[in-house]
Coordinates of C-alpha atoms in Angstrom, one line a residue:
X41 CA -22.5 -15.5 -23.1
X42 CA -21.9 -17.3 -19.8
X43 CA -19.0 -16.9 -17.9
X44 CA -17.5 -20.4 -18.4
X45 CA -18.1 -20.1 -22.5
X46 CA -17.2 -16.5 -22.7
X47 CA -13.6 -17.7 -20.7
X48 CA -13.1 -20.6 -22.8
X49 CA -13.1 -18.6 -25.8
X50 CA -10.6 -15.9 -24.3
X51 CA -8.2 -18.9 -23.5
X52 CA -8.0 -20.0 -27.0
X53 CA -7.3 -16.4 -27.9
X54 CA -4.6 -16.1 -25.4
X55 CA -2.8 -19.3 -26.4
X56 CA -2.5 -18.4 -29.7
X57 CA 0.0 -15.7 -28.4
X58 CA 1.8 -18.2 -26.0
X59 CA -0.1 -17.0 -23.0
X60 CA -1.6 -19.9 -20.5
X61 CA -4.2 -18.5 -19.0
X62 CA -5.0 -21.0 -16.2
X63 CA -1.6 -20.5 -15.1
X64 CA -1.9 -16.9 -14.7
X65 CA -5.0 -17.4 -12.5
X66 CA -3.0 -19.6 -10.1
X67 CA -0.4 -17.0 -9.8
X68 CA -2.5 -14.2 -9.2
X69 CA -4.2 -16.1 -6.8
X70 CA -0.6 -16.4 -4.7
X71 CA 0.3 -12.9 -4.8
X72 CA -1.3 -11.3 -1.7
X73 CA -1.5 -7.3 -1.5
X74 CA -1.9 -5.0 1.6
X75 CA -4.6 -4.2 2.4
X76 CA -4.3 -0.4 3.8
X77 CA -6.9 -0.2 6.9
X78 CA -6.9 3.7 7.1
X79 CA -9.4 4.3 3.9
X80 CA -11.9 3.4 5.9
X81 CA -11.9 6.1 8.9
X82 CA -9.9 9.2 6.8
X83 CA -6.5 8.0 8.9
X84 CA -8.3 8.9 11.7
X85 CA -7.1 6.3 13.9
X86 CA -8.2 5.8 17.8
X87 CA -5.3 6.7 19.8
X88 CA -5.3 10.7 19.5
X89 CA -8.7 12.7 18.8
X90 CA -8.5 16.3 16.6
X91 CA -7.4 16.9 12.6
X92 CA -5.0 15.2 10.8
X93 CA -2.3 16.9 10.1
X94 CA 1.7 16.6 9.6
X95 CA 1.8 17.8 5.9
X96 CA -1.5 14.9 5.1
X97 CA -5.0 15.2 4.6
X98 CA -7.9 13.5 3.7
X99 CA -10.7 15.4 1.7
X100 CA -14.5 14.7 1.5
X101 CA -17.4 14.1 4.2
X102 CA -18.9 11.1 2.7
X103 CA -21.3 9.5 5.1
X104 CA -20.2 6.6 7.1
X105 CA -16.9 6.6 8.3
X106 CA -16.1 3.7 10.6
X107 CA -15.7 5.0 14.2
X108 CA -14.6 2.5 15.9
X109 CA -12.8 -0.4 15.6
X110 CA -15.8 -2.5 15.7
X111 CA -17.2 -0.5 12.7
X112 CA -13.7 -0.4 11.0
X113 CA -13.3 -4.6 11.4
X114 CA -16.5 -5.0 9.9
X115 CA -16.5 -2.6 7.1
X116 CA -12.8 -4.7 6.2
X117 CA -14.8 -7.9 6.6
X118 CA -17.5 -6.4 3.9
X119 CA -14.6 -5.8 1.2
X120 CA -12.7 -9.0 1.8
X121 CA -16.1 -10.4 0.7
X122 CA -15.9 -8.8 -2.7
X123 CA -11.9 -9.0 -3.6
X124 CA -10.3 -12.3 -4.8
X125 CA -7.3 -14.1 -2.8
X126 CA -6.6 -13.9 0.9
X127 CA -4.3 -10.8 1.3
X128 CA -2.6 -8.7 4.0
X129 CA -4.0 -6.0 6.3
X130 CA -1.4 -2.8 6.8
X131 CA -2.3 -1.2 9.9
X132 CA -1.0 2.2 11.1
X133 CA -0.2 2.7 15.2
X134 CA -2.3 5.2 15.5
X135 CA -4.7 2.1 15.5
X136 CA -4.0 1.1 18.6
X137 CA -6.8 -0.1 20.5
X138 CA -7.0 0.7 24.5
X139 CA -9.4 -0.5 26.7
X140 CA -9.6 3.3 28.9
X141 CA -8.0 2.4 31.8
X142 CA -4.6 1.0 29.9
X143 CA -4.3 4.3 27.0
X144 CA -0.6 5.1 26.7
X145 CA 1.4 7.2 24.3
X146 CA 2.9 6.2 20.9
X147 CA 6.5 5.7 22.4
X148 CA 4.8 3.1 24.9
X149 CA 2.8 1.1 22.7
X150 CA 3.1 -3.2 23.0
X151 CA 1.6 -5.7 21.1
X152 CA -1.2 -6.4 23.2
X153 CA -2.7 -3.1 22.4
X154 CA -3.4 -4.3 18.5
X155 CA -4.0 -7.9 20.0
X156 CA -7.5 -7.6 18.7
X157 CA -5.8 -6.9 14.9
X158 CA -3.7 -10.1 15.3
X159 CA -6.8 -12.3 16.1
X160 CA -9.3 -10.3 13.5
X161 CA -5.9 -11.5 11.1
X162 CA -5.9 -15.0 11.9
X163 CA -9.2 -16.0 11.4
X164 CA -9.2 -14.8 8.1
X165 CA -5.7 -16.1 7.3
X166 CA -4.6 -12.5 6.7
X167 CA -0.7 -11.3 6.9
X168 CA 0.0 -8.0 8.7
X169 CA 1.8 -5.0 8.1
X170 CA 2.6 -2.0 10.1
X171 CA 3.2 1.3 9.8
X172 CA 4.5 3.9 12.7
X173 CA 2.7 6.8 13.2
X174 CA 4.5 9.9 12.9
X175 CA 1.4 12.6 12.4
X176 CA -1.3 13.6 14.1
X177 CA 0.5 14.0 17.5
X178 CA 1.5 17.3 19.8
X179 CA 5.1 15.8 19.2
X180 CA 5.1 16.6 15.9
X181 CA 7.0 20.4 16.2
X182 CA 7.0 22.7 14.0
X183 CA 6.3 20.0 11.4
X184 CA 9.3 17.8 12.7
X185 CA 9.8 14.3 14.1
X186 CA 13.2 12.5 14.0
X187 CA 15.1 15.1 12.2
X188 CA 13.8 17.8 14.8
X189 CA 16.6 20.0 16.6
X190 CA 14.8 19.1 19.5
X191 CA 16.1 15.8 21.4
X192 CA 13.3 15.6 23.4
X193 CA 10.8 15.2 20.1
X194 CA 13.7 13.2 18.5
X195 CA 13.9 10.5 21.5
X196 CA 10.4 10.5 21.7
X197 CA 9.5 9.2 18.0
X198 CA 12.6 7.1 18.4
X199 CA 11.1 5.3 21.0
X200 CA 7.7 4.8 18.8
X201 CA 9.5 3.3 15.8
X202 CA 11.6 1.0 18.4
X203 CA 8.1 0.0 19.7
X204 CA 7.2 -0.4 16.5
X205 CA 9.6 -2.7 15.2
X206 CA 8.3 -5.3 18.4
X207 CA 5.2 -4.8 17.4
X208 CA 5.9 -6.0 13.9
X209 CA 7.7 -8.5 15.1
X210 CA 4.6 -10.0 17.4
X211 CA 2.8 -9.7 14.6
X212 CA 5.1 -11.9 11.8
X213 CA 5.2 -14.6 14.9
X214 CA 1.5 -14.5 15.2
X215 CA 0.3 -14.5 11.3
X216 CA 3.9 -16.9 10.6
X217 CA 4.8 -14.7 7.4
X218 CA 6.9 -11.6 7.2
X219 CA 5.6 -7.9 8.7
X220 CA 6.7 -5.2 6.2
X221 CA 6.9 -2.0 8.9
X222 CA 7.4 1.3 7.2
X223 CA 8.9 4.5 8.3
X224 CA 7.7 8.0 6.7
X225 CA 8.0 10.9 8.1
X226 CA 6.5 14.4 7.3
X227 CA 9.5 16.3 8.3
X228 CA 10.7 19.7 6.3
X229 CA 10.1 23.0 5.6
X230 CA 7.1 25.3 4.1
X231 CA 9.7 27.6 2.8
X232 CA 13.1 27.8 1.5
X233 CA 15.4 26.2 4.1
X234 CA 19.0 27.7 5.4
X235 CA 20.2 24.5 5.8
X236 CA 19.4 21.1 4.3
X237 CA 22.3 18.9 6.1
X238 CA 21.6 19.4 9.3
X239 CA 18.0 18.3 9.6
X240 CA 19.2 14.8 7.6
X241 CA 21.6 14.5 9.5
X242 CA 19.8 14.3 12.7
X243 CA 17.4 11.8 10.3
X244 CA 20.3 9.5 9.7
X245 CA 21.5 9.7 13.4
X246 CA 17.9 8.9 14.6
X247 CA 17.0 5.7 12.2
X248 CA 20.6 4.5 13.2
X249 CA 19.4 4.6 16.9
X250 CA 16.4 2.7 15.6
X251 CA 17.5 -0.1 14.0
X252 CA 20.1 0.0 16.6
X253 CA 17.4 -2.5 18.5
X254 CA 17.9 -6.3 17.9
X255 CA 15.1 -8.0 15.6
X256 CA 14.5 -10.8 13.8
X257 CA 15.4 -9.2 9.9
X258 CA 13.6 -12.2 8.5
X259 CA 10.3 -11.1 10.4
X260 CA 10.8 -7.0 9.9
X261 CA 11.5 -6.2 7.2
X262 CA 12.0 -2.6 7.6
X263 CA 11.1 -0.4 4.6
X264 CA 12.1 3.8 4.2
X265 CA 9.8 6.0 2.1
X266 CA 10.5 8.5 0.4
X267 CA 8.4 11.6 -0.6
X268 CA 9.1 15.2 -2.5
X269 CA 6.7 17.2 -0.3
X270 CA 3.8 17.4 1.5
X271 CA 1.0 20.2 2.8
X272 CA 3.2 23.0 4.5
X273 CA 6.2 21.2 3.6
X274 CA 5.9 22.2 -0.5
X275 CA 10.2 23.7 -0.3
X276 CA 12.2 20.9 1.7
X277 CA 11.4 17.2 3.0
X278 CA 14.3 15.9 5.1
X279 CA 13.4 12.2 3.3
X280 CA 14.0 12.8 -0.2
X281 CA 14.5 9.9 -2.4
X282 CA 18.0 9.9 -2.5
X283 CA 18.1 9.9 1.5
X284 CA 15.8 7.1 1.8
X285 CA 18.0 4.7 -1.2
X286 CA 20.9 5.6 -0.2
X287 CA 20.2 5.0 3.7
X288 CA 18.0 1.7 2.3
X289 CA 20.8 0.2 0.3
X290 CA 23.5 1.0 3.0
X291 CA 22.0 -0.2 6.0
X292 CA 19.7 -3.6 4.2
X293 CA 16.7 -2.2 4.7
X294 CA 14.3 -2.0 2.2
X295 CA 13.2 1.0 -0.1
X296 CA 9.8 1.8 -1.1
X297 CA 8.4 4.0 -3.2
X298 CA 5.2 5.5 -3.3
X299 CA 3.9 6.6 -6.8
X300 CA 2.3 9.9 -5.6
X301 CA 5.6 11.0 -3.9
X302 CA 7.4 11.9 -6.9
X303 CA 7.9 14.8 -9.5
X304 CA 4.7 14.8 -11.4
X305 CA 6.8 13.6 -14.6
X306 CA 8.4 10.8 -12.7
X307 CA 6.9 7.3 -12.9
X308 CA 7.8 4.5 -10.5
X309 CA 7.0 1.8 -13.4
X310 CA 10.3 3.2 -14.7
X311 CA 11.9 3.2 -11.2
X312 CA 11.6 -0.5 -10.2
X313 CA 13.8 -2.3 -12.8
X314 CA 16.9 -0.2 -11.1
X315 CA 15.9 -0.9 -8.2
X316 CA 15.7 -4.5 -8.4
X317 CA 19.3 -5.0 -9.6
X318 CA 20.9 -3.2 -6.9
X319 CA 18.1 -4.5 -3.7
X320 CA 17.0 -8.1 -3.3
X321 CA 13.5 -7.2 -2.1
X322 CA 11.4 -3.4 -2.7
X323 CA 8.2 -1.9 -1.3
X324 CA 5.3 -0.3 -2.9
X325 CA 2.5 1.9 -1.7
X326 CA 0.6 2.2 -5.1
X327 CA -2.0 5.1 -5.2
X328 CA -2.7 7.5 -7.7
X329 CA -1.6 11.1 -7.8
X330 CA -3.8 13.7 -9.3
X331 CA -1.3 16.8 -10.2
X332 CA 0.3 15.7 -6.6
X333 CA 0.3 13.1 -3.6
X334 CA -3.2 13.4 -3.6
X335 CA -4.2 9.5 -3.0
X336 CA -6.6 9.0 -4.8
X337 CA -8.1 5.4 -5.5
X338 CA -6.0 3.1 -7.6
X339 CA -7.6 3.1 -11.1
X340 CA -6.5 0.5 -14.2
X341 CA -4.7 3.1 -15.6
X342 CA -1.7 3.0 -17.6
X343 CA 0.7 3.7 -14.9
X344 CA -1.0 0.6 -12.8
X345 CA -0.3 -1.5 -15.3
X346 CA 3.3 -0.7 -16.3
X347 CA 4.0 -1.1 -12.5
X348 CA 2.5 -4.4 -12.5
X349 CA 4.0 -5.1 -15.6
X350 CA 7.3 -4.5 -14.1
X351 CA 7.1 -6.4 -11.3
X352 CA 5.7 -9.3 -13.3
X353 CA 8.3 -9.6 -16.6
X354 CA 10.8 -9.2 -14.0
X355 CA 10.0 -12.2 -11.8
X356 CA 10.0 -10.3 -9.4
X357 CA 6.6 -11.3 -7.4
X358 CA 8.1 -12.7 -4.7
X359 CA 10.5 -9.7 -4.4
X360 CA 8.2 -6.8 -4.3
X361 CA 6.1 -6.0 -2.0
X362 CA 2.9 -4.4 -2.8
X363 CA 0.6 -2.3 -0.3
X364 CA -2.2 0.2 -1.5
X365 CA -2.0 4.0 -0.1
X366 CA -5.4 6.4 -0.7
X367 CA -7.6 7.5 1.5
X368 CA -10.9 9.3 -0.7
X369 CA -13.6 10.4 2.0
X370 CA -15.8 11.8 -1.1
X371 CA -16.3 8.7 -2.5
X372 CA -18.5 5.2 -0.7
X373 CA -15.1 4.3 1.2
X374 CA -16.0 0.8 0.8
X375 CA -16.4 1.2 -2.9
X376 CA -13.1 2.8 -2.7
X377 CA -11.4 0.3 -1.1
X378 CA -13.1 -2.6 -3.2
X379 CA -12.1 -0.3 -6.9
X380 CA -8.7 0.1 -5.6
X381 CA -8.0 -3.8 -4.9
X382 CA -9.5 -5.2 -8.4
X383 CA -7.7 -2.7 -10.2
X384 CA -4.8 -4.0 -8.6
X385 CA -5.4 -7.3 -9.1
X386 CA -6.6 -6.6 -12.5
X387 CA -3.3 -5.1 -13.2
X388 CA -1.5 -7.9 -12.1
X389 CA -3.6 -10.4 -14.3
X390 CA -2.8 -8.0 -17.2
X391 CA 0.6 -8.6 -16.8
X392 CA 0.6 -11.8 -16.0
X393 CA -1.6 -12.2 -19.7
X394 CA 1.2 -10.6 -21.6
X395 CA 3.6 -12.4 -23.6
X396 CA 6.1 -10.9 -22.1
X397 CA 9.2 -13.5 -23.1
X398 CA 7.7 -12.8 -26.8
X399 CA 7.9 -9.4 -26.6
X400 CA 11.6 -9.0 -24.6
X401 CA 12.9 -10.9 -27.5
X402 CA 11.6 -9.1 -30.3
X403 CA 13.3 -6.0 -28.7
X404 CA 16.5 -7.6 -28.1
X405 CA 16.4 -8.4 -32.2
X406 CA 15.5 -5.1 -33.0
X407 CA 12.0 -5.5 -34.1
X408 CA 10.7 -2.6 -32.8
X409 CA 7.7 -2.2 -35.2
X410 CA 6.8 -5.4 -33.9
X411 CA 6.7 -4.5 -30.2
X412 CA 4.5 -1.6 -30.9
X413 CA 1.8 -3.0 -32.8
X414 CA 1.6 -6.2 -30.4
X415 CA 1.4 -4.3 -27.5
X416 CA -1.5 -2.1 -28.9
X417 CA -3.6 -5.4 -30.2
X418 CA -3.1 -6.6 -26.8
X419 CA -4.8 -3.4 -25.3
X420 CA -8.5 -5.3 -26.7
X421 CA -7.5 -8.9 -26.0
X422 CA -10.6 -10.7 -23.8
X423 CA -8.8 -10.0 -20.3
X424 CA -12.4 -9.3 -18.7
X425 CA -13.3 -12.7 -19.5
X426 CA -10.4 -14.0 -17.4
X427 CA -10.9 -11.4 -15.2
X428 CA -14.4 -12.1 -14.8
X429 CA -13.3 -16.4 -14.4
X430 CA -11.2 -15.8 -12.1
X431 CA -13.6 -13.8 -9.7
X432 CA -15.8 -16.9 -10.3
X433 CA -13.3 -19.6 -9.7
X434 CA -13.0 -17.5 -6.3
X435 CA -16.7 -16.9 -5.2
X436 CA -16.6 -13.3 -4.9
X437 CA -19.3 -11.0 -7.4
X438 CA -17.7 -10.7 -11.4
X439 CA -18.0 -7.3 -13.3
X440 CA -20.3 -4.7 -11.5
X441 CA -22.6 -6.7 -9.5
X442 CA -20.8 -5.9 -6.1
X443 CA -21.7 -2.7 -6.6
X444 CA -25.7 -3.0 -5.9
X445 CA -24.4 -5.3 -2.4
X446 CA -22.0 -1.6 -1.4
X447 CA -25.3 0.3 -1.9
X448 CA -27.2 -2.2 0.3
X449 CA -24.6 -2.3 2.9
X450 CA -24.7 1.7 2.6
X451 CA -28.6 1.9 3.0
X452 CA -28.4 -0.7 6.5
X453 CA -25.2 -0.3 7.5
X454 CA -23.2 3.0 6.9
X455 CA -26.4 5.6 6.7
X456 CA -27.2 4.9 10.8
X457 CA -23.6 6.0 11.8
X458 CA -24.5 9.7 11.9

């Protein structure tokens, strides 16, 4: 069955339920996603060479890590080509690029050292996000950054976020739409801490200092992640969840929530309704945890779904922000990338396929029986068909077929990096 027959049939299905198809398409085709640069190069980065580390790693030896930016702007190019929509590009400092007479350290960066970025952005009509890097740095101390006891390692990061925040806001000038610049930090402690206040404390003092700066808050929109441990740091992070809401929702800033950074039995798909009543706009890194923060690629897996579903029933796509986080160096990182994005999208179409009104309402009257069985038909509705349109309607490859171009950019491309 063609593509064009095999959709037309699927959008009879849907409107029987209520669902306009066509007008599902043309909203997922608004919603842009970040794009996270860092799968490509195992958050490598080009500012600092040595291991990852700050309570992060990447696992896997896969051949053909990008190198250099040249290989890393490329390889982005190469996935653009196979994911629907124009989207955004999140970019960590640590990306940085010097020529080797200009290198400076993290708490000296400008915008013209990721002027190259903003131009690689433009021409593609990308957006830009940011990220400051707070790992992966001889000023990270005994696995501390802004909440060390130390006010030389304290000033020092201070003075990268500051940087940052310029940075971000070069960047919303330059692309003319809103930088989302988050703030994690790996801080805490291996072991059972003697005292938890002190270390937030110095936290809060620090990301007061920071935002301290003026910027334009409809450019930055600064975001505070949270996270309930890392590698090394399995007893006691300094940004716990309730640190970063509370300091979020006191100071306008925006939370966000990454679903690996969470008690395996939490689940930010329940999370986001809250949030939205109490924030006007949230931030998501979506990746999936296996066990633990373990970032590995986004699948279309229940939890994907219920956060898209979230964000869509809500109308709420204008007021969440949604960035990608995994970084698989097992794996074809360009498949990676490319599995990660659809499945996003996918998600998002999902949602956006769901009679959602239909189904709020039967809940409200008690129905219940109702909800359950028309949420399980719904599971084997013809959503590849639209799925399958819509990657049509946009010119990029439908179900499997971008697969065979990965393996042929692998063979010419990826395989001759060493």
């Amino acid at each position: 069955m063609k593509t064009q027959a095999y959709y037309d049939w699927a959008k009879e299905q849907y409107e029987k339920i209520g669902v306009d198809t066509e007008q599902a398409m043309k909203t997922l085709e608004k919603i842009r996603i970040s794009l996270h640069c860092w799968q490509g190069d195992d958050v490598v980065g080009f500012d600092q060479k040595g291991p990852l580390t700050g309570g992060i790693q990447a696992t896997g030896n896969y051949p053909g890590r990008a190198r250099t930016p040249e290989e890393l702007m490329k390889d982005i190019d190469f996935v653009l080509s196979m994911i629907p929509g124009t989207h955004k590009l999140n970019l960590h400092a640590c990306y940085a690029i010097f020529n080797d007479e200009e290198y400076v350290d993290r708490d000296q960066i400008e915008p013209k050292h990721f002027e190259p970025w903003v131009q690689f952005a433009k021409e593609r009509g990308l957006g830009l996000d940011f990220n400051p890097t707070l790992f992966s740095h001889p000023m990270v101390k005994d696995n501390l950054t802004l909440s060390s006891p130390d006010k030389e390692v304290r000033d020092f990061w201070i003075h990268h976020v500051q940087a940052c925040i310029r940075i971000s806001e070069y960047f919303a000038e330059q692309t003319g739409e809103p930088c989302v610049m988050n703030i994690w930090i790996p801080d805490g402690y291996k072991d059972i801490p003697a005292d938890r206040l002190a270390p937030r404390k110095r936290f809060k003092e620090s990301l007061d200092q920071i935002l301290s700066i003026p910027y334009d808050r409809s450019k930055v929109l600064v975001s505070l992640e949270s996270k309930v441990f890392g590698i090394g740091l399995e007893s006691y992070t300094v940004g716990s969840s309730e640190f970063t809401i509370n300091y979020a929702s006191k100071n306008g800033i925006l939370p966000l929530m990454d679903n690996g950074h969470y008690h395996p039995t939490e689940v930010v798909s329940d999370k986001i309704s809250s949030m939205l009543l109490f924030f006007d706009q949230i931030a998501l890194h979506v990746t999936r945890p296996v066990r633990w923060d373990s970032d590995h690629v986004v699948l279309f897996d229940d939890e994907t779904r219920e956060i898209a579903k979230e964000i869509v029933r809500n109308d709420a796509i204008d007021r969440v922000k949604i960035g990608l986080d995994f970084f698989d160096a097992s794996i074809n990182r360009i498949a990676a990338w490319t599995i990660g994005m659809r499945n996003m999208q996918k998600a998002l179409l999902y949602a956006l396929l769901t009679p959602n009104q239909k189904l709020a309402n039967l809940q409200d009257e008690g129905r219940l029986t109702e909800v359950m069985m028309l949420q399980e038909e719904l599971k084997t509705y013809p959503f590849g068909a639209v799925w399958d349109y819509f990657c049509e309607k946009n010119q990029v490859p439908c179900g499997e077929t971008w697969y065979e171009q990965v393996k042929t950019y692998e063979n010419t491309v990826l395989r001759k990096r060493g």
